[in-house]
Short mmCIF file of C-alpha atoms and ligand atoms in Angstrom, two decimals:
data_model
loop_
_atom_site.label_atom_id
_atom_site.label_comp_id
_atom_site.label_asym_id
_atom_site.label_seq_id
_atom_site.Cartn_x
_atom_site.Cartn_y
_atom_site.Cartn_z
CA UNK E 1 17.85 -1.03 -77.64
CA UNK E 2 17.60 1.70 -75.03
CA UNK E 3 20.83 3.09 -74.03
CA UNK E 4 22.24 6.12 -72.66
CA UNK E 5 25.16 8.72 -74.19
CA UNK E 6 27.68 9.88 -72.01
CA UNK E 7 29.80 12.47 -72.71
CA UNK E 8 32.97 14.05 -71.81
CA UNK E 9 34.42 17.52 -74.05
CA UNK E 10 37.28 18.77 -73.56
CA UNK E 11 39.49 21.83 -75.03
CA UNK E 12 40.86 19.47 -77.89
CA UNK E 13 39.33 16.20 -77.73
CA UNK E 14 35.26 14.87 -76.98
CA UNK E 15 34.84 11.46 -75.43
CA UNK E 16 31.61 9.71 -75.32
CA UNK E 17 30.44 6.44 -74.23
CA UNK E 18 27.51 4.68 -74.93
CA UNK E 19 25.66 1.97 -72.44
CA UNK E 20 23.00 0.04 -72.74
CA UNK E 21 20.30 -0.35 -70.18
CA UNK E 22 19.21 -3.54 -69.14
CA UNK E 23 16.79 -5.07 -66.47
CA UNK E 24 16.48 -2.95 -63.49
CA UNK E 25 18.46 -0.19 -64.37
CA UNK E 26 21.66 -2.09 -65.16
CA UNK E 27 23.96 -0.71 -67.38
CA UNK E 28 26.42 -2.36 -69.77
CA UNK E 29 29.04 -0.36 -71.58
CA UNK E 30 28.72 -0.58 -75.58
CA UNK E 31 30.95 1.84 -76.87
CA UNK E 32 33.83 3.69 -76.47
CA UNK E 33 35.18 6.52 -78.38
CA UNK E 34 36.35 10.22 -79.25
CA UNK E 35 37.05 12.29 -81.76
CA UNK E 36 41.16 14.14 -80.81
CA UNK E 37 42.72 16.25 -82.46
CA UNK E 38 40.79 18.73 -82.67
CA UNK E 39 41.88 21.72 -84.42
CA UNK E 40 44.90 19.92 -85.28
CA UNK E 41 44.50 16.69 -86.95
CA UNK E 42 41.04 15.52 -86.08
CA UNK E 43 40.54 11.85 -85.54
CA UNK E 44 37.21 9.93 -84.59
CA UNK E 45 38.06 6.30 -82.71
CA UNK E 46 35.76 4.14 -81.74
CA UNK E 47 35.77 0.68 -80.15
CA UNK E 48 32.82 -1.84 -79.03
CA UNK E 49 32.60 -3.34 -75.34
CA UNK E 50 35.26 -5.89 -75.97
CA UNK E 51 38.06 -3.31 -77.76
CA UNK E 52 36.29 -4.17 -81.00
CA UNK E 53 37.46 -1.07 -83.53
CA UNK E 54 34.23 -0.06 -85.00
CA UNK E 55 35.82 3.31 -86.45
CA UNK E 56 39.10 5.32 -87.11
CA UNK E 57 38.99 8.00 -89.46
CA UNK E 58 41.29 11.25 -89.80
CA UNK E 59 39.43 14.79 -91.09
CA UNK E 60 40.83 17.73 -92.12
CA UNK E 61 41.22 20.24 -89.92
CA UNK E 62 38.97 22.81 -91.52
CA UNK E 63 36.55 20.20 -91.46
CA UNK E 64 36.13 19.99 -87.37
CA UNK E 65 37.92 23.19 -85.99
CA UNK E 66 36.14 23.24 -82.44
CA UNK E 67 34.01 21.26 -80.22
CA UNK E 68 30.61 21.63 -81.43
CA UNK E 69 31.74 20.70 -84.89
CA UNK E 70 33.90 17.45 -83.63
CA UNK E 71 30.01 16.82 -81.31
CA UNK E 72 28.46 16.92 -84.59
CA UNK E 73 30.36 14.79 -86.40
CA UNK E 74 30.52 12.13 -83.45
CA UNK E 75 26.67 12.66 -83.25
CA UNK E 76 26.09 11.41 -86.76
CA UNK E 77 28.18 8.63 -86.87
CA UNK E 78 26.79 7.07 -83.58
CA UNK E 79 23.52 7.93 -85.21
CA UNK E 80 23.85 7.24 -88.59
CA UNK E 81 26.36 4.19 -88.18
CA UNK E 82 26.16 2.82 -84.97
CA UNK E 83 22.68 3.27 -85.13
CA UNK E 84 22.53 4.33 -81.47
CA UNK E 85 19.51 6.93 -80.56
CA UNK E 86 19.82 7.59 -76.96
CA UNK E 87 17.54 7.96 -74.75
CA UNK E 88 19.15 10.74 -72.40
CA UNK E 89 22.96 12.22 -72.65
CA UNK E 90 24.82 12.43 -69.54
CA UNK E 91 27.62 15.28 -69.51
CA UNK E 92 30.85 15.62 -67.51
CA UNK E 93 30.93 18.99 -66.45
CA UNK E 94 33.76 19.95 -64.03
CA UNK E 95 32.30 22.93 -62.07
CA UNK E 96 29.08 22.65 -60.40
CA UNK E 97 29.60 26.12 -58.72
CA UNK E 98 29.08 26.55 -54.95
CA UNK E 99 25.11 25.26 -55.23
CA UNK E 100 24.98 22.10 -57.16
CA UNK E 101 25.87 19.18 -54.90
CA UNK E 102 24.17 16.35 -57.27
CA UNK E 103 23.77 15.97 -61.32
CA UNK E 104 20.65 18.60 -62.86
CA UNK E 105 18.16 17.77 -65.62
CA UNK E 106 19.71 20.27 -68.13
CA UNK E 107 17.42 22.99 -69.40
CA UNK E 108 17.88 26.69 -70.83
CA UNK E 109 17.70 27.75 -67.25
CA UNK E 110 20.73 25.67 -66.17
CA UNK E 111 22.93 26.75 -68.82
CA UNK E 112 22.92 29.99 -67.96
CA UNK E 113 23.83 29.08 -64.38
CA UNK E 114 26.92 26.98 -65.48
CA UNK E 115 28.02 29.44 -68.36
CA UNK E 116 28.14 31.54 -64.89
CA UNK E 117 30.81 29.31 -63.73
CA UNK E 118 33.39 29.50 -66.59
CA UNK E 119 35.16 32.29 -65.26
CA UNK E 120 35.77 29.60 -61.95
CA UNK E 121 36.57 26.93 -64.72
CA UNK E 122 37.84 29.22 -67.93
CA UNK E 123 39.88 26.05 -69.49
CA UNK E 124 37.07 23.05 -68.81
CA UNK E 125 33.76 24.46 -68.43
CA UNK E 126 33.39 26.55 -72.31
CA UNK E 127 34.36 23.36 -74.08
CA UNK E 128 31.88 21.06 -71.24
CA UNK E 129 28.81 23.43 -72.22
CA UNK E 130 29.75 23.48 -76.12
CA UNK E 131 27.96 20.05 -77.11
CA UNK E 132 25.15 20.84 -74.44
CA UNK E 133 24.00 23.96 -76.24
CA UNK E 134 24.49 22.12 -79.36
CA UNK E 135 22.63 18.76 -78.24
CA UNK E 136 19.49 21.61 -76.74
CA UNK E 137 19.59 23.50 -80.06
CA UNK E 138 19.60 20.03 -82.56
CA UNK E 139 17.60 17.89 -80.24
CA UNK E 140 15.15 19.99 -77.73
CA UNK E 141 13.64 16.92 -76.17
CA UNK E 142 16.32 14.88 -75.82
CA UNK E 143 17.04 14.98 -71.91
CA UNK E 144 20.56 16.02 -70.72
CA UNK E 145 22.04 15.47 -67.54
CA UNK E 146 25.13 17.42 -65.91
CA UNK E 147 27.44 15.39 -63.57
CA UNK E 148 29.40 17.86 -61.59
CA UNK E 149 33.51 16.98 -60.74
CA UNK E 150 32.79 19.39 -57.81
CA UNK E 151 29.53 17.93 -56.58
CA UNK E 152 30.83 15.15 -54.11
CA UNK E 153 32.69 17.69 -52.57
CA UNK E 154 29.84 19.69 -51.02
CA UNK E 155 29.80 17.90 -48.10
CA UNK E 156 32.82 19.60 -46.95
CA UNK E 157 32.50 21.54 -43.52
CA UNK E 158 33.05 25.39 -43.86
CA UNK E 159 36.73 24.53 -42.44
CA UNK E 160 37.50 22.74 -45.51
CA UNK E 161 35.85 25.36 -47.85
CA UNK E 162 37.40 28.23 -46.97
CA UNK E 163 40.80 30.07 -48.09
CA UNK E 164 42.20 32.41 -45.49
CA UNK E 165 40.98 35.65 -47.51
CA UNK E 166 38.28 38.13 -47.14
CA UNK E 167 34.97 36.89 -46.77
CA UNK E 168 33.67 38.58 -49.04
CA UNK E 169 35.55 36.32 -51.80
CA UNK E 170 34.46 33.02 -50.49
CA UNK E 171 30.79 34.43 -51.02
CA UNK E 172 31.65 34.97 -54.77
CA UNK E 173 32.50 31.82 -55.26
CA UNK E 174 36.77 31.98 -54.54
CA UNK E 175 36.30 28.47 -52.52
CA UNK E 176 38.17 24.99 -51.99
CA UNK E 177 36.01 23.24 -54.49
CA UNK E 178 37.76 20.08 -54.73
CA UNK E 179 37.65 17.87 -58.73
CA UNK E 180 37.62 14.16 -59.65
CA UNK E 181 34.16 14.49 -57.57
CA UNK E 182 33.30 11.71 -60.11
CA UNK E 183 35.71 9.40 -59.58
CA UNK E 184 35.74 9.39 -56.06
CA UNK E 185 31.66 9.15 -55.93
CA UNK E 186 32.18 5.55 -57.90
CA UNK E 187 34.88 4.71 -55.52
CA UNK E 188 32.35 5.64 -52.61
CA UNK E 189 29.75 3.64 -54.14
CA UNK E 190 32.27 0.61 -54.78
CA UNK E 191 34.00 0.00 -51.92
CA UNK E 192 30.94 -0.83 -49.66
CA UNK E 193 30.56 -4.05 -51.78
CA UNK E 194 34.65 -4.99 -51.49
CA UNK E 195 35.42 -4.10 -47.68
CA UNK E 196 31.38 -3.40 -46.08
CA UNK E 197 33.58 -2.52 -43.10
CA UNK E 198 35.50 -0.39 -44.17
CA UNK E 199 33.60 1.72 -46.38
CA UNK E 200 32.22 3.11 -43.46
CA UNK E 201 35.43 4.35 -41.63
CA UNK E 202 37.85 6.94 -42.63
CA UNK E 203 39.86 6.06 -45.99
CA UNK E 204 42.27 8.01 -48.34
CA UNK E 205 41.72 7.74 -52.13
CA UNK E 206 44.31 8.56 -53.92
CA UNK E 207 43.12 9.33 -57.75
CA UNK E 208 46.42 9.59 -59.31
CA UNK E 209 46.38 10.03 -63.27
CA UNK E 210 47.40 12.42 -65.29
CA UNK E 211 45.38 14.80 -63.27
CA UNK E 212 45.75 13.78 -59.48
CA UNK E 213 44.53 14.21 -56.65
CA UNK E 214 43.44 12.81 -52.89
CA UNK E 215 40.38 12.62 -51.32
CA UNK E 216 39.73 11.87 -47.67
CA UNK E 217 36.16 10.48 -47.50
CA UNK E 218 34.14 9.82 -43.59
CA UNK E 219 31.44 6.95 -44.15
CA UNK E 220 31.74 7.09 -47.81
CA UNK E 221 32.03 11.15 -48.20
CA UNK E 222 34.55 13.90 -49.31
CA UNK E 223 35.33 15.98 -45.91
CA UNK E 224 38.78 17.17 -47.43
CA UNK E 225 40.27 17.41 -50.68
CA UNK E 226 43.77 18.28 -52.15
CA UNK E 227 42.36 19.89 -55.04
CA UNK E 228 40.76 23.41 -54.23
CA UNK E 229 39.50 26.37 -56.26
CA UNK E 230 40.88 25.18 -59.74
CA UNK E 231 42.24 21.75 -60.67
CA UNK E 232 46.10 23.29 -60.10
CA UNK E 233 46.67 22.76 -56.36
CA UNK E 234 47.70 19.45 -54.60
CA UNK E 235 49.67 17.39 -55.34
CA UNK E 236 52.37 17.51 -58.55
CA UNK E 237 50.28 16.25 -61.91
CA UNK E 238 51.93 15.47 -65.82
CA UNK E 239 51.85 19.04 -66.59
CA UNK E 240 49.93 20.85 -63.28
CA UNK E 241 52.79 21.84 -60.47
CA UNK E 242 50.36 21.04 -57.34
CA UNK E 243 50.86 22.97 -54.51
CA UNK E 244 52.52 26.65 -54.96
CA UNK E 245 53.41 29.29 -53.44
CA UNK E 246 50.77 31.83 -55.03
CA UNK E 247 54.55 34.28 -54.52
CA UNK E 248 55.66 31.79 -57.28
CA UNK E 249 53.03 33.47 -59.46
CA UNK E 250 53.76 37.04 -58.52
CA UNK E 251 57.55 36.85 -59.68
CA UNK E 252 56.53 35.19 -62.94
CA UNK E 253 54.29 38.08 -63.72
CA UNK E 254 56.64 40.74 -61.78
CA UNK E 255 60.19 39.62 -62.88
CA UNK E 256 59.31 37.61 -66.13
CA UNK E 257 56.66 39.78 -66.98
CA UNK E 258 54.24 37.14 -68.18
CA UNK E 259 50.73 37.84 -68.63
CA UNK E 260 47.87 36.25 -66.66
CA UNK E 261 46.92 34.10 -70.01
CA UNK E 262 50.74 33.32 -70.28
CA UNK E 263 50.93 31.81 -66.27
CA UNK E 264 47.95 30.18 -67.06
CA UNK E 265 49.57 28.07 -69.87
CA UNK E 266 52.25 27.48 -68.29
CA UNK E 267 50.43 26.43 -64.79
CA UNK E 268 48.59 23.90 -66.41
CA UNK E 269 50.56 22.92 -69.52
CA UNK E 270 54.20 22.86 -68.72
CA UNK E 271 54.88 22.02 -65.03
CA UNK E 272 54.32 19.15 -63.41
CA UNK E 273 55.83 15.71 -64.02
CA UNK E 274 56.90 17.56 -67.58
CA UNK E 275 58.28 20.70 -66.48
CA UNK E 276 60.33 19.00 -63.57
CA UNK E 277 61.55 16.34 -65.14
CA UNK E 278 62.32 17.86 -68.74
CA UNK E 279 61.66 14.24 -70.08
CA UNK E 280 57.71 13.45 -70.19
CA UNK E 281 54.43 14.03 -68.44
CA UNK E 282 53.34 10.48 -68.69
CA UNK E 283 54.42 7.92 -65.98
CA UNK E 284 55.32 5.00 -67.74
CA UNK E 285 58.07 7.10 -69.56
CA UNK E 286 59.63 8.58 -66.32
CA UNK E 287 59.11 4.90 -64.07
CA UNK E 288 61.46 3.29 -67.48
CA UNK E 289 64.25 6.19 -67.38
CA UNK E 290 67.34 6.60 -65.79
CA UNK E 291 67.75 10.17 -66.54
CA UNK E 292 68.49 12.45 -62.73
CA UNK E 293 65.93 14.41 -63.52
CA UNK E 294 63.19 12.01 -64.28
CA UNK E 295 64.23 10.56 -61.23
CA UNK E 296 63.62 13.54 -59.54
CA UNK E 297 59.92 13.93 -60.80
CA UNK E 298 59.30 10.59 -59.78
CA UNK E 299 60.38 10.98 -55.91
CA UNK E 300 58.91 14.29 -56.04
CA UNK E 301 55.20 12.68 -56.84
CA UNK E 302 55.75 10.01 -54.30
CA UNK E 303 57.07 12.45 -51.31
CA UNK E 304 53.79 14.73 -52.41
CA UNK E 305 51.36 11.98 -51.90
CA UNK E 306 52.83 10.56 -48.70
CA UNK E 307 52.85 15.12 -47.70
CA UNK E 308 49.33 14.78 -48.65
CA UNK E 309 48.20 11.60 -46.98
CA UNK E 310 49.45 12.74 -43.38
CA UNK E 311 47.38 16.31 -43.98
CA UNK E 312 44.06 13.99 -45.15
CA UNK E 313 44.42 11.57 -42.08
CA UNK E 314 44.90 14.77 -39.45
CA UNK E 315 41.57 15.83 -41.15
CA UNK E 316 40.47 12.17 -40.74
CA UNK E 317 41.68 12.36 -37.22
CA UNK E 318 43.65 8.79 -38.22
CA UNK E 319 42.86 6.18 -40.93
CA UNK E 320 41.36 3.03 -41.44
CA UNK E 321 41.97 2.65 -45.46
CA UNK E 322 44.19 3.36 -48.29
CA UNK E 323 42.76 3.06 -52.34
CA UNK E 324 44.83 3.96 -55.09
CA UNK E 325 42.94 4.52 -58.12
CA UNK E 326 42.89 6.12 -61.76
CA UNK E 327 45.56 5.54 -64.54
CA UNK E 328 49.04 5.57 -62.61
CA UNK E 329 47.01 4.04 -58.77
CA UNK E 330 45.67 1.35 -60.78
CA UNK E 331 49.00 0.52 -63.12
CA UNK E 332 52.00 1.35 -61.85
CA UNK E 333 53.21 -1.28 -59.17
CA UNK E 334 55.81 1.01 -58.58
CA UNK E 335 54.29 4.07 -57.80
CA UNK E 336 51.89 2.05 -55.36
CA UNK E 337 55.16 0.54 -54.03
CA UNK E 338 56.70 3.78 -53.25
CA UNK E 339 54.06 5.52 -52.07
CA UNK E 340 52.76 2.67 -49.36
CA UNK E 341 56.35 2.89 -48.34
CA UNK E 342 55.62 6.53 -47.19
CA UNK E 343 52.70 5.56 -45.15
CA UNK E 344 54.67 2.75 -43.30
CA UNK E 345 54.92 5.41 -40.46
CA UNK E 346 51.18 5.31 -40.76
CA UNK E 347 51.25 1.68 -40.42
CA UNK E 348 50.87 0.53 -44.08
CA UNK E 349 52.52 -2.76 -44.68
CA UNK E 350 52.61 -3.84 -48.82
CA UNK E 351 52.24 -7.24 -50.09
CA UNK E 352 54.78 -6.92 -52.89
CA UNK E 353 53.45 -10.03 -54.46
CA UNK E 354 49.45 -8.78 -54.07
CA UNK E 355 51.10 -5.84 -55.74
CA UNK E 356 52.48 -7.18 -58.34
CA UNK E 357 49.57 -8.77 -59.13
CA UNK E 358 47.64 -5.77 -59.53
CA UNK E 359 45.06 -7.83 -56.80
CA UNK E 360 42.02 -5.83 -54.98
CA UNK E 361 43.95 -5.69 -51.50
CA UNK E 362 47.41 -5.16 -51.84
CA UNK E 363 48.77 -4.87 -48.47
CA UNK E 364 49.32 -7.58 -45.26
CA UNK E 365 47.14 -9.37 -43.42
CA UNK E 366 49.16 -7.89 -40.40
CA UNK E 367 48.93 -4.06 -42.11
CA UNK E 368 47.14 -1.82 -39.52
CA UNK E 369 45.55 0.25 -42.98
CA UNK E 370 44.34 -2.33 -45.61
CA UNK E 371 45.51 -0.93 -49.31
CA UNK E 372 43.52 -1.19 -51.54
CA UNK E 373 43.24 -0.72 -55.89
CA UNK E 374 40.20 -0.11 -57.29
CA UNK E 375 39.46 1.03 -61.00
CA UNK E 376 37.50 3.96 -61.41
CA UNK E 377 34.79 4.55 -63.83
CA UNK E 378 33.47 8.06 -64.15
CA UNK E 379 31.37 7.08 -67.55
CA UNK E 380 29.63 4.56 -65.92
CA UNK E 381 28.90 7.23 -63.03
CA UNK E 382 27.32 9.91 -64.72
CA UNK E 383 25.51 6.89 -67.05
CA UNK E 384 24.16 5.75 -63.84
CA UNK E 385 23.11 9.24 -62.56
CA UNK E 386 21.68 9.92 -65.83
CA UNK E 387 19.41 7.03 -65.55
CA UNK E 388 18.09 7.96 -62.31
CA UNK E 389 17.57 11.39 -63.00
CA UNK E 390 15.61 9.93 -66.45
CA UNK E 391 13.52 7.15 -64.36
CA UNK E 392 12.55 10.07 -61.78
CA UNK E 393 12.03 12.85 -64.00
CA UNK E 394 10.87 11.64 -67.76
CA UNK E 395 9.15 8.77 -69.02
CA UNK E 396 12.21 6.56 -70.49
CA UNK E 397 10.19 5.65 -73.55
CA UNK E 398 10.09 9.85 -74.33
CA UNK E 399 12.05 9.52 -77.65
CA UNK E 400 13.45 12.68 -79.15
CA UNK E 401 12.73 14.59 -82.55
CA UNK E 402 15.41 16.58 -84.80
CA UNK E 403 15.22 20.21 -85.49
CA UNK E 404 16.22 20.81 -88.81
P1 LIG G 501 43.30 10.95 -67.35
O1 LIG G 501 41.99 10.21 -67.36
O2 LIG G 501 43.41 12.02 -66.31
O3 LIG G 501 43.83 11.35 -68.69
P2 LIG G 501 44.38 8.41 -66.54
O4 LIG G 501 43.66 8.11 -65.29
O5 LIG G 501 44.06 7.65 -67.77
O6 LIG G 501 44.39 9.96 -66.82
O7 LIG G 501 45.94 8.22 -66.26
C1 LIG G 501 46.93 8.57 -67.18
C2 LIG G 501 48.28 8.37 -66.52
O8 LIG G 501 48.38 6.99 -66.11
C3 LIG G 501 49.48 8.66 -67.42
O9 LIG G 501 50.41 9.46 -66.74
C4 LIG G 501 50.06 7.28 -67.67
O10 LIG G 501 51.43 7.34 -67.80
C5 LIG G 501 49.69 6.57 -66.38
N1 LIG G 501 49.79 5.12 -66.55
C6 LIG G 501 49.00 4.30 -67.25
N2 LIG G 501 49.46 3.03 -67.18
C7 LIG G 501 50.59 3.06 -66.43
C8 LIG G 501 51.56 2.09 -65.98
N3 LIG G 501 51.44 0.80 -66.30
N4 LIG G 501 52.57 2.52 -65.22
C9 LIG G 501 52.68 3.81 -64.89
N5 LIG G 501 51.83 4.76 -65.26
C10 LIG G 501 50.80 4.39 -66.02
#
């Protein structure tokens, strides 16, 4: 059966996906896995279309200490077991750079480009081009595409794209890139077929999981983000603070005389939902606790959003529609409770019982902005984009040899 690999590598885990394609292009998802714990206690999962386990097997750590070795053992069981042999491997790779504003037929060529952009992207991008090089070096003809978390944000206006700094940065690349690009291309690409109508107008997506952030999309594209040069601005995330005062970072280094690597850890590991609340980064442990603080994390994510929502609809120039998407937009009733309570002024009026029932449209019929809740799927995305790239650039029946 033909299918396509999709994979997703970060610093300690590599996810991968496998679909396979059907008439005209469709896609249907197979398989569902990754291999955590790496460095630590190494752990491959694996689960068929309908949550099927099809594998769950702990390693020793000296046995899968980094990314390419975790790739390679995930390679050979989908091979070997699972009996999949791809016919292209789509990659999530979070920074695109200023020039890439759609997914790239991988070569030699376009490594070096993105290896270019790790110094934009130091904690994603290394551990992104890790099972690239070692897909190119094991299997030369296999076709790889890169899907770009930046990309859907090229269409911003030079308004958008610029920090108030000297030009000269800007043309190195120190821009307001924008992430989830992904996520909010599927949403893009969705909504068309739920409200025709409104997919056209101007509508807020709110991406809110453990990474968050908002998108405000004209006619189905990005013209402002939250989320600028690196993944840590906007709004408050489980262990990302959002929005800071870059003075914040001065007196760490100046007064608590942490080094760059230090206020790098600690920007993206320990603030946030965590840091704040002192109790948990994850959502479903803060929404369940009565503990001040936790409390306080939680009204502090909801004021955020509704901060961020009136910025997005002055750079909409108003609003016509509201989607909550991603881990805590899709789950938490809550959170979606809260936060369309902070629009109200906008004219946002909730169905509580649509809510509860997690339904497509969650607001009124008499709501000025229709609210909407529509699942992501980034895998599926960069399967489909893989496809295309495949159908337009190589024959699909080009199988691939090993090197050994
Ligand atoms: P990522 O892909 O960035 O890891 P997800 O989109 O999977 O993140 O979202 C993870 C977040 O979603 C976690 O903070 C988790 O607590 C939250 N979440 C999942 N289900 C619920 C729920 N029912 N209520 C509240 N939060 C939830």
């Amino acid at each position: 059966m033909d299918s396509i690999l999709v994979i997703n590598a970060g610093s300690s885990s590599v996810k991968f996906q496998v679909f396979a394609v059907e008439g005209e292009g469709r896609l249907r998802r197979l398989i569902k896995g990754q291999m955590d714990g790496i460095g630590s206690r190494p752990r491959l999962r694996a689960s068929g279309a309908d949550g099927d386990p099809m594998a769950d097997r702990a390693y020793p750590i000296e046995a899968i200490p980094d990314v390419p070795a975790a790739m390679e053992v995930a390679g050979e069981w989908l091979r070997n077991e699972a009996r999949v042999t791809p016919l292209a491997v789509g990659h999530r790779v979070v920074h695109g750079g200023p020039d890439y504003e759609r997914p790239v037929l991988i070569d030699h060529g376009v490594v070096a480009k993105l290896e270019r952009f790790i110094s934009l992207a130091p904690l994603h991008q290394p551990h992104n081009l890790a099972p690239i090089r070692s897909i190119l070096t094991n299997f030369p003809t296999l076709p790889q595409v890169a899907c770009f978390d930046t990309a859907f944000h090229r269409t911003h206006g030079p308004l958008a794209d610029h920090y108030a700094i000297p030009y000269q940065l800007h043309a190195e690349g120190v821009r307001r890139y924008g992430f989830h690009g992904l996520s909010y291309e599927y949403i893009s690409k969705t909504l068309p077929q739920i409200a025709p109508e409104i997919a056209k107008k101007r509508v807020i997506v709110a991406h809110l999981g453990s990474g968050a952030s908002m998108c405000a999309m004209k006619g189905g594209s990005s013209v402002e983000s939250t989320m600028g040069f690196t993944a840590l601005d906007g709004l408050p995330m489980g262990t990302r603070p959002g929005q800071l005062d870059p003075g914040v970072v001065l007196y760490l280094m100046s007064e608590k005389g942490m080094s760059a690597a230090k206020v790098q850890d600690f920007l993206y590991r320990d603030c946030g939902l965590k840091g704040l609340s002192g109790v948990s980064n994850d959502m479903r442990e803060l929404d369940a606790s009565t503990d001040p603080r936790a409390r306080l994390a939680v009204d502090y994510f909801v004021y955020r959003i509704g901060l961020a929502a009136g910025m997005l609809a002055a750079a909409l120039q108003g609003l016509d529609a509201f989607v909550f998407t991603a881990g805590i937009g899709e789950n938490s009733v809550n959170i979606r409770a809260r936060v369309t309570e902070q629009l109200a002024w906008l004219g946002v009026a909730l169905d509580a019982v649509e809510n509860e029932r997690h339904s497509r449209l969650i607001s009124r019929q008499n709501s000025l902005i229709p609210v909407y809740v529509v699942p992501t799927d980034e895998e599926l995305m960069i399967a489909q984009h893989t496809l295309a790239l495949l159908m337009n650039g190589h024959s699909p029946s080009h199988r691939h040899e090993r090197v050994s």
